[in-house]
Amino acid sequence: MRRFFLLVTIAAIIMNLFPAKQANAIEYDCTGTKIGQKIYWDGVELKPGQIGKLMILEDTPLYRFIDGKLVIERILKKGSTYRIYNFKAEYLGVGGGYYVKRDERIDYRTPSKQKLNAVKCANPKPELPTEPPGNEGTPPPVETPPPVVIPPEKPKLEPVNLGPQVSNLSTLASKAGMDQNGNAYLYIILHGTPSSLAVVDLNTNETRGSFSLANSTSAWAIEVDNNGTVWVGGTTNGNLYSYNPNTNEFRDHGDMLVGTSETTIQDLAVTNQYVYGSTAYGAAVFAFNKMTGEREIIRTASFGKQFAKSIAAEADDSYLYVSTGPLADLFKWDIRYDLKIPIAMDSYKSESYAEKMKRIDNLLVVKFYPSKKANIYDFSKGVYLKEFMVDSRGFSPKEPTKNEFYYTYDGNFYAYNLFSGEIRNTNARLPRKRTALSLDFIQLKNNPSLNILTGLIDNEGTYYLYNPYTNIVMTKKAILPSQPVNLHTIVSDPDKRHIYINGFMTGGLTKFDTIERKGVQLGGINQLESAIVMNGKLYGGAYPKARLIEITPNELWDQSSIKELISLDKYSQERITAMAGHSNNHLFAGTYAQDSLKGGLLLDYDVTTGNYRVYEDYITNQSIISLLQDDGYIYAGTSIHSNYQRAEFSAKFFRFNPGNPEQKEFFFLPVRTTMVMSLIKGPDGDIWGAADGTIFAYNPYLNSFKKVKLLNAISGRFSNARLLAGKDGFVYGTMEGRLFKINPADMSYTILLESGAYEIAQDGAGNIYYRNLANLYMIPVEKLSQ
């Protein structure tokens, strides 16, 4: 009590020494600021009345309030900046009665109090008169801020949409489940733009329907919970979807990766209350609460890793089991308190990651990549029990009567007995060269007491039904629709009449006639990371396994056109990222190393004889991502990225004599860079390329560079920018979705399109082509000079 009275006394003294009105009278200190002085903030003048600024991150509407209602005035373009003078609720005023909504499409910032005070000092206003009697509490009049000046827009470049060019039926993943009425379904993810979820009735083999996975161009994370609801994790924006067969309700729960640098959901685990997801490329894990419909947690699983590849969960949400890589790491994790318990990995530390995991009783069944080895970790003993080989995409749940779980290897079904630890070959086989892409137990209506194992066996909708009691395997094919897919690599032939357009992930190759404005698609072609036309044939670097293929563009344009020349996976290479021809018969190719501890290799392949030579780790710990033949040399550029690692030194720009590739001549770029991309011979005779966000031109005779910086930074590991020498003397290119042209005379540039433009090609008339999602676009030559 005595302490209370002491505090009250001190407070009273302070109030008498510093009256409230006196404190309010000292609003700001003008020491050192002159009247009329300009005050700068972030290099731009801070205007009187300005309270902040915003940058447009994505195109967003500019509003006016008319009769209390919002009316869109126009669209503000990405990259523009505006001063902010006031706000109404979540709307920021840019002056002149115009407003922008404060959401994820803008970046809003405010200056410090010291800056705001300095502006007031530099622009003093006369004191307001004393309020007349009866108006106490009336706010002082607000000075109208100066209107924002919005410059007139340039005539908008309107590209011609030539539509989707590649369509495929490709199933990415599947999961089987039951509804509450005893109906069995196989849920199949179809690749497309966007991807979709198909629901196949396993009793009738009918496709009951499909649902668009908006915002996702692919997805492979899929799981079914105890209620029968299927959950799907997408890519592109990391959206989480669900379909409840009991209510026929499909829901998009939004982007689970918002606010992070993660880009894809790799795997899912579900419990009664939560959906857990593992992600790339920052190896994170999130928890989505099914009851509240909110993402509660997203947390990095392993710093320095790129994948949180697979995940499993305890039914009571006490622990997660998470695999990260590369190189492989595995641990038991209390995600709420961030407590991790390592799981021994002594024999598997050289693996890239644990590809799939299944929690069965007191065991964790783990499959490793790339070796295809599997083992069973016993939590009670803290040891691995038995190693075996697996090529199925994971393992089945336990079949309770037989006390076994199942998997496939080399076309056979195998059973692991959880009591004895013995593995038996059931001798039940899948069709040749097929493997189980999913393994789930369901019950069919003709025998509802019997567990039948089912899942996809290919990417065309074929699935199996395996009876573990009769040991009989049946296969059926679901009737599924083709889907337009994202386009990937674009290349034109030397006469510029035809453009070859490849599909992302699921492949397919369309030969597009630029005069007839129509294309013909060839199936059986995988995703191509690079391609060139040489001697009338198209050579492509097919993913996966870094396969060099040869395609003869004959009139049939069928499977007889395709020939595989060599596969470089035996050298631990995954992608052929660059190609250049020499002397009509030598083809040089460079690779991106994905599962090698070294860098990419250089391939010298004789297309006439089939003889070849390989130069491994050609640039130590770097990948070869661009090649160009010119004047008796092969010019090359590298990426510092290799095997999910970064080389210590900057990317390289160099050349070599085709007769002696081991003798390299390096050039010192005028910028430090992570990638040297898209080497071309420019219209001025110089060697042009992209060094991250900088475009450079190298004169080999003067040994000199000229350059222009377009962007401060770019994304990617081996591909982002594409250049071509225009027929009109300009250099055209795409980078981070922007389409630009550069004048070689003075390196001045024009941004033709701010977003949505990837890859680039030109036809004989000078029209420019690019891709965006599933569509091919053209800019007529007459519009390029606008």
CSV table of N, CA and C in Angstrom, one decimal, residues 30 116 167 176 249 256 278 318 372 576 581 604 657 784:
chain,number,residue,atom,x,y,z
A,30,CYS,N,12.8,21.4,-35.7
A,30,CYS,CA,13.2,21.8,-37.0
A,30,CYS,C,14.7,22.2,-37.1
A,116,LEU,N,9.2,12.7,-42.0
A,116,LEU,CA,7.9,13.4,-42.0
A,116,LEU,C,8.0,14.8,-41.3
A,167,SER,N,-1.2,-31.4,-76.4
A,167,SER,CA,-2.1,-32.0,-75.4
A,167,SER,C,-1.7,-33.4,-75.2
A,176,ALA,N,-6.1,-44.7,-53.9
A,176,ALA,CA,-7.4,-45.3,-53.8
A,176,ALA,C,-8.0,-45.1,-52.5
A,249,GLU,N,-18.1,-33.0,-52.6
A,249,GLU,CA,-17.6,-31.6,-52.5
A,249,GLU,C,-16.1,-31.5,-52.8
A,256,MET,N,-0.6,-23.0,-49.7
A,256,MET,CA,0.0,-23.3,-48.5
A,256,MET,C,1.4,-22.7,-48.3
A,278,SER,N,5.3,-31.7,-47.2
A,278,SER,CA,6.7,-31.4,-47.4
A,278,SER,C,6.9,-30.7,-48.7
A,318,SER,N,1.7,-36.4,-32.7
A,318,SER,CA,2.8,-36.2,-31.8
A,318,SER,C,4.1,-36.0,-32.6
A,372,LYS,N,17.2,-47.3,-55.2
A,372,LYS,CA,16.0,-48.2,-55.1
A,372,LYS,C,16.1,-49.1,-53.9
A,576,ILE,N,20.3,-32.8,-70.7
A,576,ILE,CA,21.2,-32.2,-71.8
A,576,ILE,C,20.6,-30.8,-72.0
A,581,GLY,N,26.0,-27.7,-83.3
A,581,GLY,CA,26.6,-28.6,-84.4
A,581,GLY,C,27.9,-28.1,-85.0
A,604,ASP,N,30.8,-35.2,-77.3
A,604,ASP,CA,31.1,-35.0,-78.8
A,604,ASP,C,30.6,-36.2,-79.5
A,657,ASN,N,38.5,-25.2,-79.5
A,657,ASN,CA,38.6,-25.8,-80.9
A,657,ASN,C,37.9,-27.1,-80.9
A,784,LEU,N,6.3,-4.8,-84.0
A,784,LEU,CA,7.5,-4.8,-83.3
A,784,LEU,C,8.2,-3.4,-83.2
